[in-house]
Coordinates of C-alpha atoms and ligand atoms in Angstrom, one line a residue:
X28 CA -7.5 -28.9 96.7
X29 CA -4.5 -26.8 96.2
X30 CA -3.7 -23.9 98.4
X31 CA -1.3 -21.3 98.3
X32 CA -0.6 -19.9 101.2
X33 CA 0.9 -16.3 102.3
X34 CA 0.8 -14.4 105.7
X35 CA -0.5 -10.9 105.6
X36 CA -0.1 -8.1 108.4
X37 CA -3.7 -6.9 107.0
X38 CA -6.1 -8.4 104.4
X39 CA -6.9 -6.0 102.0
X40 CA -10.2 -8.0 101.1
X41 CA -11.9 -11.4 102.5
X42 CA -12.6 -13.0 99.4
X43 CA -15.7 -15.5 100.2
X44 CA -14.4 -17.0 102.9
X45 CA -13.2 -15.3 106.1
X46 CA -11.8 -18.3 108.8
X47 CA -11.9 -16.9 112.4
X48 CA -10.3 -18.7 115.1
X49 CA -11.7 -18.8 118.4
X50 CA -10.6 -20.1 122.0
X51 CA -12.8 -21.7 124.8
X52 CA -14.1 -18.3 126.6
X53 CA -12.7 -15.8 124.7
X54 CA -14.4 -13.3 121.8
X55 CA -12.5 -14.3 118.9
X56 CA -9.8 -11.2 117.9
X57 CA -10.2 -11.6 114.5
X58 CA -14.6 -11.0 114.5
X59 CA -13.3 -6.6 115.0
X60 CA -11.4 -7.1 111.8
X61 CA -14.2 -8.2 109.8
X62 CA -16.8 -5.9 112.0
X63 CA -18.8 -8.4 113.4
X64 CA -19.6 -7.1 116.8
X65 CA -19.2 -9.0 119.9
X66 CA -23.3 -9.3 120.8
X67 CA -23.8 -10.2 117.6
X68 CA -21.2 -13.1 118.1
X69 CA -22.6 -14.0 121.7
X70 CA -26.1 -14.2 119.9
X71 CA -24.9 -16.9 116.7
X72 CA -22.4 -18.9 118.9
X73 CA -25.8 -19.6 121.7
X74 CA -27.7 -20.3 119.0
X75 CA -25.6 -22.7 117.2
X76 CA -24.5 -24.2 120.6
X77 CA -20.5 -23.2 119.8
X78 CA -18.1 -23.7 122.1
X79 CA -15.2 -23.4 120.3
X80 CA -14.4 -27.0 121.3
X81 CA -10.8 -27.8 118.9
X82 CA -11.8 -28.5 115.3
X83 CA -15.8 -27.5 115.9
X84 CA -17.2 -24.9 113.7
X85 CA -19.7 -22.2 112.8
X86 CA -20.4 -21.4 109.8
X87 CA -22.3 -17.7 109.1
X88 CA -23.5 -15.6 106.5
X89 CA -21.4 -12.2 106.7
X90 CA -22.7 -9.3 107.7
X91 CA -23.8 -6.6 104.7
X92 CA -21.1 -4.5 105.8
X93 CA -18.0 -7.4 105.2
X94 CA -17.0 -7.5 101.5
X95 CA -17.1 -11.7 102.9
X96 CA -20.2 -13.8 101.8
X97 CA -18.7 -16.4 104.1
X98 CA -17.4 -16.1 107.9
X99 CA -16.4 -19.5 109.7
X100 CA -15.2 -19.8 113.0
X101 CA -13.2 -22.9 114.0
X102 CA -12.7 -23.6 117.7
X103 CA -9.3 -24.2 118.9
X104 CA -10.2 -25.3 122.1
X105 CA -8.8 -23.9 125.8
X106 CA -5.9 -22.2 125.3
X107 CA -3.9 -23.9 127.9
X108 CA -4.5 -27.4 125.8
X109 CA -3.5 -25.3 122.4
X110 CA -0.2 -27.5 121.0
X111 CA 1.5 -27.7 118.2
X112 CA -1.0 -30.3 117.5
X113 CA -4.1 -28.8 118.1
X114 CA -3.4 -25.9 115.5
X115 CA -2.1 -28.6 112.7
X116 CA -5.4 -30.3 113.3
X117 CA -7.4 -27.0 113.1
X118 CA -5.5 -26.1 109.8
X119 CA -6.8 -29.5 108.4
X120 CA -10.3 -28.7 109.6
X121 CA -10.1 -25.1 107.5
X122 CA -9.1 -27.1 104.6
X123 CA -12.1 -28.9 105.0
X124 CA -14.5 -25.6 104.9
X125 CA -13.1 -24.2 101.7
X126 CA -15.8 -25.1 99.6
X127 CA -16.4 -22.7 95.9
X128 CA -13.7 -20.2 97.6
X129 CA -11.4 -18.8 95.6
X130 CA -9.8 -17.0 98.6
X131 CA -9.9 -18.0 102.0
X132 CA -8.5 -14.6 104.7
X133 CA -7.6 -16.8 108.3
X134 CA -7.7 -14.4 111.6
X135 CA -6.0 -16.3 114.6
X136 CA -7.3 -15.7 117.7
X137 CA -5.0 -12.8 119.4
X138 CA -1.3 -13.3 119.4
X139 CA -0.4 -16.7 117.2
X140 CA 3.7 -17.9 117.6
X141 CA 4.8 -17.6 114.3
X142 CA 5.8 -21.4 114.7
X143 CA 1.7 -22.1 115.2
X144 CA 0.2 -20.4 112.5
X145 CA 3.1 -22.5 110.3
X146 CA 1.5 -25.8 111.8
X147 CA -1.8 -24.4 111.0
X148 CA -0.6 -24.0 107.5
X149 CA 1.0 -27.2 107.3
X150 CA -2.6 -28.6 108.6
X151 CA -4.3 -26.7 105.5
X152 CA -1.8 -28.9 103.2
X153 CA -2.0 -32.1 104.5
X154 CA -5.7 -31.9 104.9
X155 CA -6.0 -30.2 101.2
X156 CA -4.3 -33.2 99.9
X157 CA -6.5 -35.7 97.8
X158 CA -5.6 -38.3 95.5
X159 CA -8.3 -37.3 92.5
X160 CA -6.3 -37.3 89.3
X161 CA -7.2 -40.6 87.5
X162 CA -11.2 -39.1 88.1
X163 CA -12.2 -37.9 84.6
X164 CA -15.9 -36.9 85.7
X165 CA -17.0 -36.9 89.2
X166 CA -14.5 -34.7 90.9
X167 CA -16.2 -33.0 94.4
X168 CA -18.5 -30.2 92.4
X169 CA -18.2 -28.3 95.9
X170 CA -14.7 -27.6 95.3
X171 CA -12.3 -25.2 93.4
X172 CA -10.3 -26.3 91.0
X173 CA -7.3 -25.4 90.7
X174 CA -5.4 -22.8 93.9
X175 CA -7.1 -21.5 96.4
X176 CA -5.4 -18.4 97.8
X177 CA -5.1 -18.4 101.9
X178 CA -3.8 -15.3 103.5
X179 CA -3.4 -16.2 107.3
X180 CA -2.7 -12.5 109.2
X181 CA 0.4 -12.7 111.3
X182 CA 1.3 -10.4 113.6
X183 CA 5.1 -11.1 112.3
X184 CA 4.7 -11.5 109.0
X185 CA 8.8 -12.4 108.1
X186 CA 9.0 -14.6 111.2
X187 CA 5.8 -16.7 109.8
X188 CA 7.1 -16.9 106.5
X189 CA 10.1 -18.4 107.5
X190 CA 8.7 -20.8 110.1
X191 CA 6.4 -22.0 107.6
X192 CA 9.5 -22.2 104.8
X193 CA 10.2 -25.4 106.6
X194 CA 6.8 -27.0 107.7
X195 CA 5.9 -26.9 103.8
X196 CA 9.0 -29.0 103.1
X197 CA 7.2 -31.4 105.7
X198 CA 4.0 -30.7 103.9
X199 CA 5.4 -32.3 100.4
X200 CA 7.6 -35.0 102.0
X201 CA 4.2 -36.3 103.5
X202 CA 2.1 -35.2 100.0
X203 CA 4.6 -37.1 98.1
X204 CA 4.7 -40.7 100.3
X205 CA 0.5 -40.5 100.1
X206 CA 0.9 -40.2 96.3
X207 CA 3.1 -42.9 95.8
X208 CA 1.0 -45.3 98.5
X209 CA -2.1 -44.0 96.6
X210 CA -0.7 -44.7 93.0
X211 CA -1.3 -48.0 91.6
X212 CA 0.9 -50.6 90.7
X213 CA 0.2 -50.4 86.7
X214 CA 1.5 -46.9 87.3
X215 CA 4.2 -47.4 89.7
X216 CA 6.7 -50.1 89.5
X217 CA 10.3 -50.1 90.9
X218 CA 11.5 -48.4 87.7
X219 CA 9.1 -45.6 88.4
X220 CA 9.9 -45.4 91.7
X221 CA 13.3 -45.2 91.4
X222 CA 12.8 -42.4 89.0
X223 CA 11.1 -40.3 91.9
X224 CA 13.9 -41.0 93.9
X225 CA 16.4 -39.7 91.0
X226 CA 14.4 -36.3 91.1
X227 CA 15.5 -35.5 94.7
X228 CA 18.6 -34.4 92.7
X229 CA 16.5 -31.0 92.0
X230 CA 16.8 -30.5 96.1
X231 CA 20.7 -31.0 96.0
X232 CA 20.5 -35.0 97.1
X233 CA 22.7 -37.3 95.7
X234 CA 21.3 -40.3 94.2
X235 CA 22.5 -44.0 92.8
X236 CA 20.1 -46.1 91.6
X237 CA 21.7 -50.0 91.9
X238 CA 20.2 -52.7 89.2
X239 CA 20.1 -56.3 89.6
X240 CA 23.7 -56.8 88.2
X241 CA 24.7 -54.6 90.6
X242 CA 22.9 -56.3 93.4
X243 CA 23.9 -59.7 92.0
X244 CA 26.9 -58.7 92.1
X245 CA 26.6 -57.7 95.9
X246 CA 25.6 -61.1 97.1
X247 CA 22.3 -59.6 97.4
X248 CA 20.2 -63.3 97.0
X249 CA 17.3 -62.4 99.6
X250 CA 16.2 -59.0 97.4
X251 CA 16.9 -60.7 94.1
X252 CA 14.7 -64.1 95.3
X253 CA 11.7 -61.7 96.0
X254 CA 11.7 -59.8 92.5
X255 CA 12.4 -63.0 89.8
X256 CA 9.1 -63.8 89.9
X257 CA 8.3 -60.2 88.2
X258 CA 9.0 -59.1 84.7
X259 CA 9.5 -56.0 86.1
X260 CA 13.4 -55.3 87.9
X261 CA 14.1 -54.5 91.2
X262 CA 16.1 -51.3 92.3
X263 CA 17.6 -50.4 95.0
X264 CA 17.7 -46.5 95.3
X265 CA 20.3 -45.2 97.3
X266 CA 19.5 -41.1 98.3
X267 CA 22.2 -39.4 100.2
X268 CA 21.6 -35.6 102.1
X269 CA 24.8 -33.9 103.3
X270 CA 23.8 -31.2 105.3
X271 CA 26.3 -31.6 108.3
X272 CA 29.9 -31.9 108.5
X273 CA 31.7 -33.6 106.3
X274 CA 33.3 -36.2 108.6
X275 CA 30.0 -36.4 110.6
X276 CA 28.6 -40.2 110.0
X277 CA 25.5 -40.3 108.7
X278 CA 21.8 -41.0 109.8
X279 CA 20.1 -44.0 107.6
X280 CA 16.4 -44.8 107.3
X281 CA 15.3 -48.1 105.0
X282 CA 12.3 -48.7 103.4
X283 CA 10.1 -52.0 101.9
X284 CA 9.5 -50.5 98.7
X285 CA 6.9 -53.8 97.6
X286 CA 5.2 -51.9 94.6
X287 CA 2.5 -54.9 94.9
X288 CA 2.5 -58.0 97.0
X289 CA 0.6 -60.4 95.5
X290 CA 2.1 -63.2 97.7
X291 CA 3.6 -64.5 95.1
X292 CA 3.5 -68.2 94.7
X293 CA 2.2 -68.5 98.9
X294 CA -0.5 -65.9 96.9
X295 CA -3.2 -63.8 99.0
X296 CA -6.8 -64.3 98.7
X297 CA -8.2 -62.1 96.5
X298 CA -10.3 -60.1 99.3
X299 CA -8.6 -56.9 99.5
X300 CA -6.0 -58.2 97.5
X301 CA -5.9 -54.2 96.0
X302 CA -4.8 -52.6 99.0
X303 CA -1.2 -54.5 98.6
X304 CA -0.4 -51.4 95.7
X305 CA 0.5 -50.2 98.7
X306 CA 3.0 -52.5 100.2
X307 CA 5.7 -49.7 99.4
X308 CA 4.4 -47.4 102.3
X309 CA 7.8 -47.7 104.2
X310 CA 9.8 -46.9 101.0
X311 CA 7.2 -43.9 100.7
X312 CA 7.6 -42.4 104.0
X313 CA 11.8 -43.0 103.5
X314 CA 11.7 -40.7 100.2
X315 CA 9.2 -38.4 101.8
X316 CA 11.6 -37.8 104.6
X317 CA 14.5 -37.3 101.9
X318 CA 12.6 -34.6 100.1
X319 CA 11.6 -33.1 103.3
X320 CA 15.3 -32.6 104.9
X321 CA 16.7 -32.1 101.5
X322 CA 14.1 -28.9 100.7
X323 CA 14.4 -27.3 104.0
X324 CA 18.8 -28.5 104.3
X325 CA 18.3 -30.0 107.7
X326 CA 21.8 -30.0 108.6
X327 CA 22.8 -33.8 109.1
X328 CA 24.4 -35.9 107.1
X329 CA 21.4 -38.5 106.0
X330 CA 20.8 -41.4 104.2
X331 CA 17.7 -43.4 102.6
X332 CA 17.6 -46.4 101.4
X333 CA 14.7 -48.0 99.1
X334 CA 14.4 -51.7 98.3
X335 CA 11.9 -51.3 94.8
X336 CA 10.7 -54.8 93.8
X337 CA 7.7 -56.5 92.8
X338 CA 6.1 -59.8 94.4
X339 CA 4.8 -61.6 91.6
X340 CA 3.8 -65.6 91.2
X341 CA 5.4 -66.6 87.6
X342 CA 7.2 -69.4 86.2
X343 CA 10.2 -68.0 87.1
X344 CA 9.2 -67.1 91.0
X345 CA 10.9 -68.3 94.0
X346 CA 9.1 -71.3 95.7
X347 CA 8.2 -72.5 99.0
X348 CA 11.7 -74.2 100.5
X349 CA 13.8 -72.6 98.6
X350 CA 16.8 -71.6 100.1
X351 CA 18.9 -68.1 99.1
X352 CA 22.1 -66.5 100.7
X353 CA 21.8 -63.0 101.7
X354 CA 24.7 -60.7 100.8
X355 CA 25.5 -61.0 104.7
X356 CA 26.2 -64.8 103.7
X357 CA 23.4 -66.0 106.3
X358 CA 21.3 -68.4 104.0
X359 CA 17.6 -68.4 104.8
X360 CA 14.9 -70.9 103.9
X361 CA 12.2 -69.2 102.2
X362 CA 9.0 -70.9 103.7
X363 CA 5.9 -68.8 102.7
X364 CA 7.0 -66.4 99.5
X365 CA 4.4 -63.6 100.8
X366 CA 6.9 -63.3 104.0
X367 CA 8.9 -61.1 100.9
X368 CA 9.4 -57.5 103.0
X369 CA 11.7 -59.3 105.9
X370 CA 14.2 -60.7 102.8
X371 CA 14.1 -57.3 100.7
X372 CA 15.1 -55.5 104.1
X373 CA 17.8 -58.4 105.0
X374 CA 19.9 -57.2 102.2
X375 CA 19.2 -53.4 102.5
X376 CA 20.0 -53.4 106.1
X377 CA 23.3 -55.5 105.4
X378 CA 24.3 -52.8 102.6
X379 CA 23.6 -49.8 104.8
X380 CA 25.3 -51.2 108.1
X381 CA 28.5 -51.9 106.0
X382 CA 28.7 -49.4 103.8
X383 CA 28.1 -46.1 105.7
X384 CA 28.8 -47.3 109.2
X385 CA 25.7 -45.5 110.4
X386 CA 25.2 -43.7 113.6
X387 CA 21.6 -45.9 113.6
X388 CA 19.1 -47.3 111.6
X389 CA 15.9 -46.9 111.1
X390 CA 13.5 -49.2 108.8
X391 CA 9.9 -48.8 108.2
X392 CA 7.8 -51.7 106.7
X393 CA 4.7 -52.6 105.8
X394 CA 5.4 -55.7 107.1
X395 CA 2.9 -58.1 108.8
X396 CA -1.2 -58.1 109.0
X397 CA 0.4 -59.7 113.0
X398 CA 0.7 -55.8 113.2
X399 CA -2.5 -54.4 112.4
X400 CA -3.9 -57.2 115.0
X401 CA -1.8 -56.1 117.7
X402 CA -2.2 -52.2 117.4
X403 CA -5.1 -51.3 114.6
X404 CA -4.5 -48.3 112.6
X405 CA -3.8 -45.9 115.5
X406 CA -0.1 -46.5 116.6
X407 CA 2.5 -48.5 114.6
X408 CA 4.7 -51.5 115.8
X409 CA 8.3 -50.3 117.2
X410 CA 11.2 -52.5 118.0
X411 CA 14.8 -51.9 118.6
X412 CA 18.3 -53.2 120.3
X413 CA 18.5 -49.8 121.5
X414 CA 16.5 -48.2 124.4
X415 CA 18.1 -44.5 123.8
X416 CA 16.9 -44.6 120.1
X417 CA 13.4 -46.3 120.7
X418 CA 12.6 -43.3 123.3
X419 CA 13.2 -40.7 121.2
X420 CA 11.4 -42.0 118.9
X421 CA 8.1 -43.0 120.9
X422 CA 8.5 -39.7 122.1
X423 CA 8.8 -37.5 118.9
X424 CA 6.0 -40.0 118.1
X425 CA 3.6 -38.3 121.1
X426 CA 4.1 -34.9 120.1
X427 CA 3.6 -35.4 116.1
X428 CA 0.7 -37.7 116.7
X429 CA 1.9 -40.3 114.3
X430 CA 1.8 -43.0 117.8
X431 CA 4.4 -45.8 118.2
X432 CA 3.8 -48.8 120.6
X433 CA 7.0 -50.9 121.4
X434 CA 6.7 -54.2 121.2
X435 CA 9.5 -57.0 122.9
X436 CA 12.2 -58.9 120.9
X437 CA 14.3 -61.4 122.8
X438 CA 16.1 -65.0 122.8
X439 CA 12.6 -67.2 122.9
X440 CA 11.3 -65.3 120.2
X441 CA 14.4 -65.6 118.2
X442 CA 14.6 -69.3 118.5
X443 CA 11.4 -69.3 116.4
X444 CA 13.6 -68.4 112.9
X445 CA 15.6 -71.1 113.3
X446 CA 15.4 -73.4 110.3
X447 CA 15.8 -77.2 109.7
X448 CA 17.8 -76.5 106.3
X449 CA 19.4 -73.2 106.8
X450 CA 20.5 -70.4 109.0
X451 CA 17.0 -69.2 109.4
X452 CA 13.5 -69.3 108.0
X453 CA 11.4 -66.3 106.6
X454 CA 8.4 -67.0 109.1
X455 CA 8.6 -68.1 112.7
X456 CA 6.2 -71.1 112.2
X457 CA 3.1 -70.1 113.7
X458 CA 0.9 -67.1 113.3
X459 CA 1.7 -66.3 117.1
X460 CA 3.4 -63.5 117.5
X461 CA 4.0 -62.7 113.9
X462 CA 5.1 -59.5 114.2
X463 CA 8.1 -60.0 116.8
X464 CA 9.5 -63.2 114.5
X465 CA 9.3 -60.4 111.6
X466 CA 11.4 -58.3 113.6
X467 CA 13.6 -60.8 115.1
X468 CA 14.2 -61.6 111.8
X469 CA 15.6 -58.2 110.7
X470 CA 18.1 -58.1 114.0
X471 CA 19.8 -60.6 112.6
X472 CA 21.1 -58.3 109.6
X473 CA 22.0 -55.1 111.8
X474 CA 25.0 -56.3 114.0
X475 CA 25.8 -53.9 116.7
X476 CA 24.3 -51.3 114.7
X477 CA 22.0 -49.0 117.1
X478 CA 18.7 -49.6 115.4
X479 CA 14.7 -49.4 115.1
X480 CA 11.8 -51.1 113.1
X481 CA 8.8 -49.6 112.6
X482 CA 6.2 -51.8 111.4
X483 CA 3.6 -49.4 109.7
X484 CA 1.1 -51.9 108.2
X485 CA -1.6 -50.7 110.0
X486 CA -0.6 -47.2 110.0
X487 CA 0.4 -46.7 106.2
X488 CA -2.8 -47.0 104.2
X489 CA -6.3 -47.9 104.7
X490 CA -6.2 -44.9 107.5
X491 CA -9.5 -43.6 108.5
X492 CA -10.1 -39.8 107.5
X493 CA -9.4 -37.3 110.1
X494 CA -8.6 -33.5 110.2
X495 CA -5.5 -33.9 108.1
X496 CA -6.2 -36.9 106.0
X497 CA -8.9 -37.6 103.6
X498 CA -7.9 -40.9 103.8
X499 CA -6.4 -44.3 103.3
X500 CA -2.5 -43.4 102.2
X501 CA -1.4 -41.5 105.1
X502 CA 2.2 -40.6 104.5
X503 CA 3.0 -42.5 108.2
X504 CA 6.5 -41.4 109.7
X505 CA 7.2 -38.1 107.4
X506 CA 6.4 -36.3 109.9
X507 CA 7.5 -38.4 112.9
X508 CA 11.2 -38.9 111.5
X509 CA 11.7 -35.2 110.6
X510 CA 10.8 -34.3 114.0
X511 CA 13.2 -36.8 115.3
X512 CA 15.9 -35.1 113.2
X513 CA 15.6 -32.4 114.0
X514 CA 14.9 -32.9 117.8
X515 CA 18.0 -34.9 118.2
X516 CA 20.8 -34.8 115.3
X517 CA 20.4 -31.5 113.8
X518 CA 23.7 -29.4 114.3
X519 CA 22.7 -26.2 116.1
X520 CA 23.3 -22.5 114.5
Ligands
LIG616 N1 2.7 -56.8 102.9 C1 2.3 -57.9 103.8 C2 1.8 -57.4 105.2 C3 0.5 -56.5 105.1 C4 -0.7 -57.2 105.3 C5 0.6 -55.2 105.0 C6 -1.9 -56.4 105.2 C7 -0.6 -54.4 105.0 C8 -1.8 -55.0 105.1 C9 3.4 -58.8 104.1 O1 4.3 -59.0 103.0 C10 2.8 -60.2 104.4 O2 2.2 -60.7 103.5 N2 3.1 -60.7 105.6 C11 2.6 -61.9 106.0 C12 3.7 -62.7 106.7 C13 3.3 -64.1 107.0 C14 3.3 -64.9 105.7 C15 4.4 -64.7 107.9 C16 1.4 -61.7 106.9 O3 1.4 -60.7 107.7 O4 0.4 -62.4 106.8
LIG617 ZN1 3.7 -60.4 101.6
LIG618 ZN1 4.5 -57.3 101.7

């Protein structure tokens, strides 16, 4: 469900659907616009048992007199508890009530910040997003197709549009990292995936696309080991945003970009063996972020990288005990094949580190099942050499609600990569502590660079439905990295 949303002073008609917003104790402001009178409110809302508890609603036939068939209410909660998540969440829920409308009026209750009734609006987006187009017949028969027009009346009409100019770049960085989790694999190999990234050009991003000659020539063995066993070449896409100065040293995120893990020749049991189309969720959320700075010119100098490859058992594959030398010349033993993300990022972190010096790095992975043991699908996995960094990002983390839980790395746990044959192993032996050997792993490619991993296994995909999600791909870390950026390495007017 598509909307297209504008801010009004003053509706000049309803449409079906007016959406009033109400607070814990207080007559909604917007029920005098569409004359409904306030006994007529006290009456429905005791009936009903309406609170106006965040994200509850009422649902009523209009009055005669209103030129709406429709009027909704949607609780917001107490206003002392109304945050910047509470009206996103409440903007999904109003997505949710759209139904046949062709055009949906929104009255916030009394006097909205501009910068809230954008969140709203951001909520409508993310919550309006669903991944329908390969259904030919059975799309939802309650819903429009094609836009919905939302007019959301603003007290500050200019302020909200501009405030909302730069949650809807959010809104598509996020709607683009679901698609791509949500696209299969038949659909969306590296090739095609490095062509998304090439179309950030539209935005003003710069963007190399590197092919396995390239990375051959690079020294990058780890990558290259991980993709032979596809027909399909790996890519690694290279998107730079300059939006700061032009001596300022960039910001770099790096994503696994595992179009489909099959395992390769360590291969997965077939249970669920599906979901793994979406074993590119960090590469997602990495170009998501791209589009999102680039659209709204965040101004900091940025950098995404995206390893693209496919893990694929053929007669060509890498094998358990082979051995491959990363471009950073550390040689790893490659014990189980389906432990691929860890040698893709290897390489990408070694290119990034060297080549643009960054100010830090942050990697997101879909990157162990340890993960999803650990910390289910409610927070993901966060480690880091750098306690500065790893605050502010469990921080910006609470107040998006995209949760991070850091977990420890250190000397015992680093042992456990050790190999017999080489510098280090791709697993750390057992299943114990799978996720900190994954990460320990990765340290060893960053140096002194001040960096983060974010494993989002169980955070990605296969996310239950809430307000602003109708599930599985979520678009993980969009949201949380822009907030980061801009909380902490924007340059100021
Ligand atoms: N892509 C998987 C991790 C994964 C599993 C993501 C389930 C999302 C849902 C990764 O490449 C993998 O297979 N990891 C192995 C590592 C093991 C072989 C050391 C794992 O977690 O089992
Ligand atoms: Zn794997
Ligand atoms: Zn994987």
């Amino acid at each position: 469900m598509k909307f297209s949303i504008s801010f009004v002073e003053k509706a000049e008609s309803n449409g079906n659907t007016a959406i009033v917003l109400a607070s814990v104790g207080h007559v909604p402001a917007g029920l005098q616009a569409i004359g409904m009178g306030e006994a007529l409110y006290g009456k429905a809302s005791a009936t009903a048992g309406f609170k106006a508890k965040l994200c509850s609603t009422l649902d009523l036939l209009a009055p005669a007199e209103s030129d709406a068939a429709r009027i909704v209410l949607i609780g917001l909660g107490e206003r002392d508890a109304l945050n910047s998540n509470a009206w996103l969440r409440a903007g999904g829920k109003a997505s949710s009530l759209a139904g046949k409308a062709k055009k949906l009026v929104v009255y916030p209750d009394g006097s909205a910040a501009p910068s809230e009734l954008a969140e709203f609006a951001l909520g409508m987006i993310l919550g309006g997003y669903s991944f329908d187009r390969f259904k030919t017949t059975s799309r939802d028969e309650d819903e429009t197709e094609g836009e919905i027009a939302v007019e959301i009346v603003a007290g500050d009409v200019a302020a909200a549009n501009a405030a909302f100019a730069e949650r809807q770049a959010v809104g598509e960085g996020v709607v683009l990292a679901r698609e791509l989790v949500n696209l299969p694999a038949n659909i969306l190999g590296p090739r095609e995936f490095a062509d998304k990234a090439e179309a950030l050009a539209a935005f003003g991003a710069k963007v190399e696309i590197l092919d396995r000659a390239q990375m051959a020539e690079l020294g990058m063995g780890a990558l290259l080991g991980v993709a032979q066993g596809s027909v399909r070449p790996p890519y690694l896409a290279v998107i730079h945003w300059n939006g700061g100065g032009n001596d300022e040293r960039p910001i770099a995120f790096v994503g696994k970009g595992v179009v489909f893990d099959t395992g390769g020749i360590s291969i997965k049991p077939a249970a669920s063996m599906e979901d793994m189309k979406g074993d590119m969720g960090g590469a997602a959320a990495v170009i998501g972020l791209m589009h999102t700075l680039a659209a709204r010119k965040a101004k900091v100098n940025v950098v995404g990288i995206l390893g693209l490859v496919e893990n694929m058992p053929d007669g060509n594959a890498q094998r358990p005990g082979d051995i491959v030398t990363s471009m950073s010349g550390q040689t790893i033993e490659v014990i189980n094949t389906d432990a691929e993300g860890r040698l893709v990022l290897a390489d990408a972190l070694w290119y990034c580190k060297e080549r643009f010096k960054p100010r830090f790095m942050i990697d997101l992975a879909t990157l162990t099942g340890a993960v999803m043991v650990a910390l289910g699908s409610h927070r993901a996995g966060l480690f880091s050499n750098d306690d500065g960094l790893s605050k502010e990002l469990a921080d910006a983390g609470e107040r998006t609600q995209e949760n991070l839980w850091r977990l420890p790395l250190g000397d015992e746990y680093d042992k456990m990569v050790d190999s017999r044959f080489a510098d280090m192993r791709n697993t750390g032996g057992s299943r114990y502590a799978g996720s900190i050997t994954a990460a320990q792993f990765l340290r060893r490619f960053v140096g002194d660079t001040p960096w983060a991993h974010l494993d989002i296994a169980g955070t990605a995909m296969g996310s239950p439905k809430n307000e602003i999600n109708r599930g599985w791909a979520s678009g993980f870390g969009v949201r949380l990295l822009d907030e980061l950026v801009r909380a902490h390495y924007e340059a100021r007017d």
